mmCIF file of C-alpha atoms and ligand atoms in Angstrom:
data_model
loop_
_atom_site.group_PDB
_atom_site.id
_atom_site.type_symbol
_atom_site.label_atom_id
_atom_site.label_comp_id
_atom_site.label_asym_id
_atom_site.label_seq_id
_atom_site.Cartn_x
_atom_site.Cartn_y
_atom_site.Cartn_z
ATOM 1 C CA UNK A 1 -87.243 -27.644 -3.596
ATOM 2 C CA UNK A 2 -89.569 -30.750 -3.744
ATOM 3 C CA UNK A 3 -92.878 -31.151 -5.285
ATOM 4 C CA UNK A 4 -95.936 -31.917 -2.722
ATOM 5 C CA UNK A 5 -98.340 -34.697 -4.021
ATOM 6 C CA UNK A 6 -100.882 -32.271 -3.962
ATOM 7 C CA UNK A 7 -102.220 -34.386 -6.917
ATOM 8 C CA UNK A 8 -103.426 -37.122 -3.834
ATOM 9 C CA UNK A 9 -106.857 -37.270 -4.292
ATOM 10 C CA UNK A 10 -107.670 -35.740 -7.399
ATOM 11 C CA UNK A 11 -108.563 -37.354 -11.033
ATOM 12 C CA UNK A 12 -106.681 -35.021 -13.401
ATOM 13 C CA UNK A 13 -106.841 -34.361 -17.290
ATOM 14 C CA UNK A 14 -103.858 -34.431 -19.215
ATOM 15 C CA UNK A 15 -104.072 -30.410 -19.775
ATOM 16 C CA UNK A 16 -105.112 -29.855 -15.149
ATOM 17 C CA UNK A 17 -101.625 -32.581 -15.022
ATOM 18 C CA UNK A 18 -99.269 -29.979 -17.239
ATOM 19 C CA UNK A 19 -101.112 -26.620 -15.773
ATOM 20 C CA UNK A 20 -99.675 -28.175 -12.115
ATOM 21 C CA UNK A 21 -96.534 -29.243 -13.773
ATOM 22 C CA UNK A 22 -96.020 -25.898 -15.085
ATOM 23 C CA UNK A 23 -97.283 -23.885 -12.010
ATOM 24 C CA UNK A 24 -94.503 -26.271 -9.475
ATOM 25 C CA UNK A 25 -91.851 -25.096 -12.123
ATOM 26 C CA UNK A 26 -92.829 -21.750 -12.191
ATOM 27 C CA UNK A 27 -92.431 -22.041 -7.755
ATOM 28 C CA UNK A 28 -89.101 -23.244 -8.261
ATOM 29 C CA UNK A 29 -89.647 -27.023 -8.064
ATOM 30 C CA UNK A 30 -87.161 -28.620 -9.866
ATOM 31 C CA UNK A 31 -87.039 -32.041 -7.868
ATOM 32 C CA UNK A 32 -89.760 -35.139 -7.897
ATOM 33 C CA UNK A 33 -87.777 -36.150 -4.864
ATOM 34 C CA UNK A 34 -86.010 -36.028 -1.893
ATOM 35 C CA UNK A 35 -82.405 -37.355 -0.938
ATOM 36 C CA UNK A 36 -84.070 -40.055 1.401
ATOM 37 C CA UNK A 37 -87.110 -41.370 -0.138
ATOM 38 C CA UNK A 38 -90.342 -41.398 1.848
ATOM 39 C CA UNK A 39 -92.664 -44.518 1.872
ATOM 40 C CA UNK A 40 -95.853 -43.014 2.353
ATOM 41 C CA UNK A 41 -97.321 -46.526 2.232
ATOM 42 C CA UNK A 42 -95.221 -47.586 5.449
ATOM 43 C CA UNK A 43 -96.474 -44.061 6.959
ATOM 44 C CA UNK A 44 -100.345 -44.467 5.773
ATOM 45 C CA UNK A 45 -100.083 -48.189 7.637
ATOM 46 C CA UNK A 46 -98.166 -46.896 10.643
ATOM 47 C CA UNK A 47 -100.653 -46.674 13.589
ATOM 48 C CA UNK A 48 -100.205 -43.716 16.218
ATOM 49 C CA UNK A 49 -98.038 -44.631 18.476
ATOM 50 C CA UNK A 50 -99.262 -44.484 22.585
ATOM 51 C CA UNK A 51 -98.422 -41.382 24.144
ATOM 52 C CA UNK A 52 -95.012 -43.026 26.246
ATOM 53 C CA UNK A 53 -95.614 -42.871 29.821
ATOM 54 C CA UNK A 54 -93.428 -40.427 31.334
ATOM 55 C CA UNK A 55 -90.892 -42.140 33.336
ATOM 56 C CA UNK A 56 -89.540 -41.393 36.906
ATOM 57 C CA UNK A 57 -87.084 -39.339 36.985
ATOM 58 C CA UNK A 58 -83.805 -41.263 37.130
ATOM 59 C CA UNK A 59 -80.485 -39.919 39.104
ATOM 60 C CA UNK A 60 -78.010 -38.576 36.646
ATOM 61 C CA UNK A 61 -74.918 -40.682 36.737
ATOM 62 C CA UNK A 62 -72.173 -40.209 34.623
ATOM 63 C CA UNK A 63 -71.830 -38.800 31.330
ATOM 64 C CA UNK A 64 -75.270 -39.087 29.266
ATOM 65 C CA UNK A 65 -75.202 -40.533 25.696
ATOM 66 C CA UNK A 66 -77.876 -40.185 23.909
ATOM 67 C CA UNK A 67 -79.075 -44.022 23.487
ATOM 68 C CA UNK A 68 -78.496 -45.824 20.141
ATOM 69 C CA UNK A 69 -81.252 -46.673 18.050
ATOM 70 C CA UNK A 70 -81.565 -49.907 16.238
ATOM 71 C CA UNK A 71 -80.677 -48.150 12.651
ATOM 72 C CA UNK A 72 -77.732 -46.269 14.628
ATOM 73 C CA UNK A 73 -76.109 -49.145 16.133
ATOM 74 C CA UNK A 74 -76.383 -50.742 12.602
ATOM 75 C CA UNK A 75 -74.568 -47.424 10.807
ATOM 76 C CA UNK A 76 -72.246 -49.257 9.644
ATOM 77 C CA UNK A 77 -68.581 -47.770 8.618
ATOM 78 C CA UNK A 78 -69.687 -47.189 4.498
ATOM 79 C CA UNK A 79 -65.720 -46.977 3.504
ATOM 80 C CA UNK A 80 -65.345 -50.249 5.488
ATOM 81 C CA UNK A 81 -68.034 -52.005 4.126
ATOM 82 C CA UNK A 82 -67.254 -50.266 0.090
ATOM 83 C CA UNK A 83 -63.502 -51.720 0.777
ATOM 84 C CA UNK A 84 -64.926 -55.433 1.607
ATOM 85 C CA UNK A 85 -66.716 -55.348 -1.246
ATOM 86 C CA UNK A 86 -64.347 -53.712 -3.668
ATOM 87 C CA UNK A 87 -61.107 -55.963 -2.299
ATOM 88 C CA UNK A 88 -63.169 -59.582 -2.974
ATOM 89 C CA UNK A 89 -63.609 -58.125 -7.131
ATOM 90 C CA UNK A 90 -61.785 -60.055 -9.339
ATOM 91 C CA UNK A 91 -62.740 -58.215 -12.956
ATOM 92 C CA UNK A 92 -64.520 -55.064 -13.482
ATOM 93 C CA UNK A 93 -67.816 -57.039 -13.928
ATOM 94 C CA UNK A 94 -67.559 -58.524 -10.558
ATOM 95 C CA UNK A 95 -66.470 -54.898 -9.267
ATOM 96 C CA UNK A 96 -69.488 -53.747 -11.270
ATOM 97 C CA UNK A 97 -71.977 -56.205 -9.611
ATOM 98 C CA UNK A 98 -70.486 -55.159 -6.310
ATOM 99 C CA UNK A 99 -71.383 -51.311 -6.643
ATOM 100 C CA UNK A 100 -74.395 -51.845 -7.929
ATOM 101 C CA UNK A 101 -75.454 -53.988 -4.859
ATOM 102 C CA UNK A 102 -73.695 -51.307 -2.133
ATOM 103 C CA UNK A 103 -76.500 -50.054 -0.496
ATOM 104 C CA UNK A 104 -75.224 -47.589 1.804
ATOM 105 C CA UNK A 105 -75.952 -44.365 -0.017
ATOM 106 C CA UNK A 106 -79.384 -42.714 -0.394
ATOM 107 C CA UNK A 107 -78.694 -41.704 -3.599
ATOM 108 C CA UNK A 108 -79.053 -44.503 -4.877
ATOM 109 C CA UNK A 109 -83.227 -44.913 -4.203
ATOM 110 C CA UNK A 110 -83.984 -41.929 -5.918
ATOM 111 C CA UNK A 111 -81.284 -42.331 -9.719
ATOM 112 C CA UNK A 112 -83.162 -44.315 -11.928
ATOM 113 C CA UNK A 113 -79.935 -45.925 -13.585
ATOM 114 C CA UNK A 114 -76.502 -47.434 -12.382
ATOM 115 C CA UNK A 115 -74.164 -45.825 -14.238
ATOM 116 C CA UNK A 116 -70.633 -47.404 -13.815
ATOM 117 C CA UNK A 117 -68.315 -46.764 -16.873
ATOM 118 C CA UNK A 118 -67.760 -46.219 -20.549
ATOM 119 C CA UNK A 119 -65.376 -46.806 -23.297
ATOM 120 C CA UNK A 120 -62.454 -49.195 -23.757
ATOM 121 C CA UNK A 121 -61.401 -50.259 -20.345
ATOM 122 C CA UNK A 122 -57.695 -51.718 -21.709
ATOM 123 C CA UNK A 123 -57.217 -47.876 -22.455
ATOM 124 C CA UNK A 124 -54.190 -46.195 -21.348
ATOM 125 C CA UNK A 125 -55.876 -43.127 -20.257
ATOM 126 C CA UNK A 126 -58.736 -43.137 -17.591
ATOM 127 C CA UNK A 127 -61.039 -40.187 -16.746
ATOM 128 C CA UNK A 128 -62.899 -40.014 -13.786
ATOM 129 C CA UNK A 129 -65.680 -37.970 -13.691
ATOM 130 C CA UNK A 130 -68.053 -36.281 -10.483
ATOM 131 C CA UNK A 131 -71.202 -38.184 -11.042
ATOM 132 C CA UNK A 132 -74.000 -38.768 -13.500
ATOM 133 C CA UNK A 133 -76.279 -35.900 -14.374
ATOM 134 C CA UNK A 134 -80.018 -35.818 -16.108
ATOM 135 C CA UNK A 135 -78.879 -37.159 -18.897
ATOM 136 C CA UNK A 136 -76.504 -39.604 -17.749
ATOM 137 C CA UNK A 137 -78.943 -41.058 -15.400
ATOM 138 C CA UNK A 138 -81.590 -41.379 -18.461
ATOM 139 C CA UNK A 139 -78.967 -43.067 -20.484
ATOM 140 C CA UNK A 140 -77.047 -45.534 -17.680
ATOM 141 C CA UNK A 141 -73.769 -43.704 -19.194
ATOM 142 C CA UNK A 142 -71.449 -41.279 -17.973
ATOM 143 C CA UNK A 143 -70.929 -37.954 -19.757
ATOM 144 C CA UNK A 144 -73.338 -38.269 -22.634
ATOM 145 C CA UNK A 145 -74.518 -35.060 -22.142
ATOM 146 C CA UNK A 146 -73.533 -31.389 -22.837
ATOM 147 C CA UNK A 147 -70.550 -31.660 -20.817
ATOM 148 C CA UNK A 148 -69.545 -35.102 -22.181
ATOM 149 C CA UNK A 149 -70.194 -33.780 -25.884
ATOM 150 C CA UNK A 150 -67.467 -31.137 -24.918
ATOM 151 C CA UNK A 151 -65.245 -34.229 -23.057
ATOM 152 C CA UNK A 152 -65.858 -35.797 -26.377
ATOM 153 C CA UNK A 153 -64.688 -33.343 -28.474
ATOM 154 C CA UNK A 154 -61.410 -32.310 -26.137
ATOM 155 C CA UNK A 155 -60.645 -35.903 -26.273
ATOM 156 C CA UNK A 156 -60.475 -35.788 -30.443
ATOM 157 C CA UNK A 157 -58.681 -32.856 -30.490
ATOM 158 C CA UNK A 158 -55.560 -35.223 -28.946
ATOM 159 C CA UNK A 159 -56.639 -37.736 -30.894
ATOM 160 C CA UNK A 160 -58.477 -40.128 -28.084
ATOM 161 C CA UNK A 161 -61.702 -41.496 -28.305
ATOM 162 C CA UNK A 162 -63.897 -43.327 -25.784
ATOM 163 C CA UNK A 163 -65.047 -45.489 -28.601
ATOM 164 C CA UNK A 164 -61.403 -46.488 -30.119
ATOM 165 C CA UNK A 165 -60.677 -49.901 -29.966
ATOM 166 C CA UNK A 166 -57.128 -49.611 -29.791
ATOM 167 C CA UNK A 167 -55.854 -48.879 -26.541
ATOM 168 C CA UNK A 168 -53.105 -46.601 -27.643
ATOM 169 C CA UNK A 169 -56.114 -44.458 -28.617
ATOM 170 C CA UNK A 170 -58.684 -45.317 -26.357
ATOM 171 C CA UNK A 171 -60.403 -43.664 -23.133
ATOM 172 C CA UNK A 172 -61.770 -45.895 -20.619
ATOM 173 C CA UNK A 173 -64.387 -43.579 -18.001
ATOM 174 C CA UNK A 174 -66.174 -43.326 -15.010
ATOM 175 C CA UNK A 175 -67.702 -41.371 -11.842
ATOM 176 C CA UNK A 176 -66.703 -40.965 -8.391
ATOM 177 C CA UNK A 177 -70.433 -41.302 -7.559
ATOM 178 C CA UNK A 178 -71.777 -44.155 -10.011
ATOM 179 C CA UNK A 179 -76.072 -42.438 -9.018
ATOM 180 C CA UNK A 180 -76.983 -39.259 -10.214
ATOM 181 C CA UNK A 181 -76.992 -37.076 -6.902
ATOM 182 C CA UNK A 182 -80.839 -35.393 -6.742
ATOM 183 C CA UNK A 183 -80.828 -31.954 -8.494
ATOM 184 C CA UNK A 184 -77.151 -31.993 -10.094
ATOM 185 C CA UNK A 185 -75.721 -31.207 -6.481
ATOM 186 C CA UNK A 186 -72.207 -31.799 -5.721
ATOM 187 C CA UNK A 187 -71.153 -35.121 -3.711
ATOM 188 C CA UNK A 188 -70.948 -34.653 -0.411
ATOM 189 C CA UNK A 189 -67.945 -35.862 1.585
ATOM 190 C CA UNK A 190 -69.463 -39.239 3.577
ATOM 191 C CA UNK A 191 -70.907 -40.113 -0.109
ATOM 192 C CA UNK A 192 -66.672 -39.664 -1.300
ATOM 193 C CA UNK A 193 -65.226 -41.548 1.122
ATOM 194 C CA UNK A 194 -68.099 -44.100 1.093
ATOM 195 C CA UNK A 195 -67.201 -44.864 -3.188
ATOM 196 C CA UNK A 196 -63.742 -43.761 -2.727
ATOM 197 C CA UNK A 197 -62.876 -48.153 -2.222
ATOM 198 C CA UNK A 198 -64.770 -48.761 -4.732
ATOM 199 C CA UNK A 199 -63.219 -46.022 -7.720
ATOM 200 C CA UNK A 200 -59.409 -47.150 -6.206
ATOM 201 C CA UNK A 201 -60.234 -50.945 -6.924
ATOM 202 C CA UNK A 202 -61.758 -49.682 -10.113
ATOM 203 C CA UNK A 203 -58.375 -47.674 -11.168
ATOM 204 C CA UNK A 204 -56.361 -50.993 -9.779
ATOM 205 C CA UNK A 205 -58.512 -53.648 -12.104
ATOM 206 C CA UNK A 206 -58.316 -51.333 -15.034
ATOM 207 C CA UNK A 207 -55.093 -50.248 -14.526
ATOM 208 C CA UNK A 208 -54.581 -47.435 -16.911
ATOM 209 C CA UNK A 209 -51.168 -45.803 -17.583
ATOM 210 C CA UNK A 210 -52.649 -42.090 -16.160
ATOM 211 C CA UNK A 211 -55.724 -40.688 -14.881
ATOM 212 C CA UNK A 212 -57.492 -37.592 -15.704
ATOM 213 C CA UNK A 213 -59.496 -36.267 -12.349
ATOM 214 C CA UNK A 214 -62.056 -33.770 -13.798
ATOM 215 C CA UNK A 215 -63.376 -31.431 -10.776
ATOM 216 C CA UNK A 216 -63.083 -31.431 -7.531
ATOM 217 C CA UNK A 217 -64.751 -34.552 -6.973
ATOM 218 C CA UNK A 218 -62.619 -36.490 -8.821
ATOM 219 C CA UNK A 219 -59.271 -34.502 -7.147
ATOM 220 C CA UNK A 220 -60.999 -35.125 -3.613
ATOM 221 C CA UNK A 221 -61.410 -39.102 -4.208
ATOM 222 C CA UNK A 222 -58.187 -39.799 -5.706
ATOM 223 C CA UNK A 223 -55.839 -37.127 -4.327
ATOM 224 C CA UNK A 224 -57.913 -36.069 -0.592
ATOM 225 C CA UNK A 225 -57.659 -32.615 -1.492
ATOM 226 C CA UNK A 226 -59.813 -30.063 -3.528
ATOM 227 C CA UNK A 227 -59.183 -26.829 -5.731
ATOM 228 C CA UNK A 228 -58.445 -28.281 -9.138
ATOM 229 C CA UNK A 229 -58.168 -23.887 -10.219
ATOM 230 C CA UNK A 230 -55.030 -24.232 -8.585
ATOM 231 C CA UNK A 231 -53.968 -27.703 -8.887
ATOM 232 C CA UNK A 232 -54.966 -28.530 -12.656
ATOM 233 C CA UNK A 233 -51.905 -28.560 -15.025
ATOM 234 C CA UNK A 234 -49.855 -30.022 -12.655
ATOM 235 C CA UNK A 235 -49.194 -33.945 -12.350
ATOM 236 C CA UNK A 236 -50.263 -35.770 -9.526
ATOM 237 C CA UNK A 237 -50.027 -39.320 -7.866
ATOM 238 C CA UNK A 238 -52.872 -41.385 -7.287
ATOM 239 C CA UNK A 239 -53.170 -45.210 -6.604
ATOM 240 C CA UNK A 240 -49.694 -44.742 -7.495
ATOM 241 C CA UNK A 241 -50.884 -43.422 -10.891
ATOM 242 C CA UNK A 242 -50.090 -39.829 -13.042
ATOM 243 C CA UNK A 243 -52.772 -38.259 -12.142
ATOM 244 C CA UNK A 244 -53.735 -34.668 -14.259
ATOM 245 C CA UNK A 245 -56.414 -32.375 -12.441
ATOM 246 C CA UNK A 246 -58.425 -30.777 -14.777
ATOM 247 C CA UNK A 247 -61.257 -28.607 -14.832
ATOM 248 C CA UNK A 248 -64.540 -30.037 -15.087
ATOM 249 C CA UNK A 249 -66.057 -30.026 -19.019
ATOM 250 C CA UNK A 250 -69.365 -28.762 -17.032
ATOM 251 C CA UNK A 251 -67.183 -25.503 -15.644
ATOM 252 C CA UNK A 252 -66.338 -25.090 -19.419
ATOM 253 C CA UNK A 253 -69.173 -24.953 -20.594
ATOM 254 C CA UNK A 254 -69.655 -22.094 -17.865
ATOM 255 C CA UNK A 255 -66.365 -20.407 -18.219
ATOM 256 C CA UNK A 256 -65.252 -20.515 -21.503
ATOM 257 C CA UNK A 257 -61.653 -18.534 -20.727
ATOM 258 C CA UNK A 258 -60.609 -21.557 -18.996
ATOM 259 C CA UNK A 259 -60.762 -23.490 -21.887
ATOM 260 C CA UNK A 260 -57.180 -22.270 -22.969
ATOM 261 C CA UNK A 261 -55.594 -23.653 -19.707
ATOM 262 C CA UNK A 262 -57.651 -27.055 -20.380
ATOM 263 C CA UNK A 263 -55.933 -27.186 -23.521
ATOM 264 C CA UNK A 264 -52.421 -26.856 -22.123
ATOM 265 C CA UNK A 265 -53.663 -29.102 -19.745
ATOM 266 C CA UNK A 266 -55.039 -32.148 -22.690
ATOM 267 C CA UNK A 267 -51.597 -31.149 -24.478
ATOM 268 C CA UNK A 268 -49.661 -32.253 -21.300
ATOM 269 C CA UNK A 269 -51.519 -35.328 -21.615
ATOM 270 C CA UNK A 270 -50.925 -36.024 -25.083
ATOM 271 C CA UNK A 271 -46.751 -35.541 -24.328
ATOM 272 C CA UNK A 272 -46.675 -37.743 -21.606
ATOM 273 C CA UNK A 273 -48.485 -40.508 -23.436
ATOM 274 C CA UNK A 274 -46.375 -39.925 -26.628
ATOM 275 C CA UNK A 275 -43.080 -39.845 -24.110
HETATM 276 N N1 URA B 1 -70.518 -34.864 -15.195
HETATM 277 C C1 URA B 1 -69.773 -35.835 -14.634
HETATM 278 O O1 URA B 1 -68.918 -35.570 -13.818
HETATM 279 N N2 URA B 1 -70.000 -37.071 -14.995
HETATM 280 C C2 URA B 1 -70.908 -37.423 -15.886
HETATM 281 O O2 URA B 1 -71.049 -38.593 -16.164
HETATM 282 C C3 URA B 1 -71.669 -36.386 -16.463
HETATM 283 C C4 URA B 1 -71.462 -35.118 -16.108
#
């Protein structure tokens, strides 16, 4: 649900502001914004347009298509345009630079930070994640909060650490979805395939020994397929990579029992890189 600016018009106090703050929580708003961002300038300035006249009407011939407007004809092919941009990156800065200038997801208007990767990218082991959250966004780093604390904390208990210098020891992570999503929801599937050029390049310039998919996301980008319950545990290919599904820290955090099978799952991990 999304807040009205029912504020338009008024001069408020500091203690009216939080009473309407607290009164839109309390009727379950928990978003300042949409998934496509409305310029309410653009709409203020708009002029009515003149009723059209109503035309003639015209013999039907032949199969009717609706007709193409300007923006549809310009819908461009997002996994096209994501692999163009992707395949002319050089270094993960350039690749960097490249995502951050891919305009063809909404998302992107509303997250207030670009949040591309962490940790030691000469790493052996690379994690990708689902996509920024609150606190992620806030911070222009992925998993920094609850569920990254946990990532964090799985990752010591095999003796990795985002922060290691040493690649032997070292994580190197990212997102499928480099904007936090509006509300915490899932990625939807154009917004996959739209990144998915861009996370493959990423794995190819990085070029870690094995990959770590946490969630669904992650399995659906790299591998095309979801239900990490069943698939985690088991090793993969992707980008002609081991790939481990795991369950997501955030499901966890949620679902504590599963913790025992991510633990079989991080001491997998830790035997294949000792191998
Ligand atoms: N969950 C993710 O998948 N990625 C993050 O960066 C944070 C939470």
């Amino acid at each position: 649900m999304t807040a009205d600016p029912i504020w338009r018009g008024f001069a408020l106090d500091a203690e009216t502001a939080l009473a309407l703050l607290d009164w839109q929580r309390e009727m379950g708003v928990d978003e300042p914004m949409l998934d496509t961002p409305v310029d309410r300038y653009a709409e203020a300035a708009r002029a009515p347009a003149p009723a059209a006249p109503v035309p003639a009407a015209a013999p039907r011939t032949g199969p009717q298509t609706a007709p193409q407007t300007a923006s549809e004809s310009d819908t461009d092919d997002l996994p096209a345009r994501a692999a163009a941009l992707a395949s002319r990156a050089e270094t993960l800065e350039q690749l960097a630079a490249a995502v951050e200038s891919f305009d063809g997801l909404d998302i992107r208007k509303g997250a207030r930070s670009f949040v591309f990767a962490d940790g030691n990218p000469a790493a052996r082991v690379m994690i990708v994640g689902e996509a920024p959250g609150e606190d992620e966004d806030r911070m222009g780093r992925p998993f920094v909060g609850r569920a990254g604390q946990l990532l964090d904390r799985m990752l010591d208990a095999i003796g990795l650490a985002r922060d290691a210098v040493d690649a032997e020891r070292a994580v190197y992570i990212t997102n499928v979805l480099t904007w936090r999503p509006p509300g915490n929801r899932a990625p939807l599937p154009a917004e996959i395939d739209a990144m998915r050029p861009f996370l493959a390049r990423h794995v190819e310039l990085a070029a870690p020994d094995l990959l770590i998919l946490m969630g669904n996301a992650a399995c659906q980008a790299a591998l095309g397929r979801q239900g990490v319950l069943r698939m985690r545990g088991k090793w993969a290919t992707a980008w002609g990579r081991p790939a481990m599904p795991m369950t997501h820290p955030s499901y966890l955090l949620r679902t504590p029992a599963a913790k025992r099978d991510a633990w079989a799952d991080l001491l997998e991990i830790a035997a294949r890189l000792s191998a």
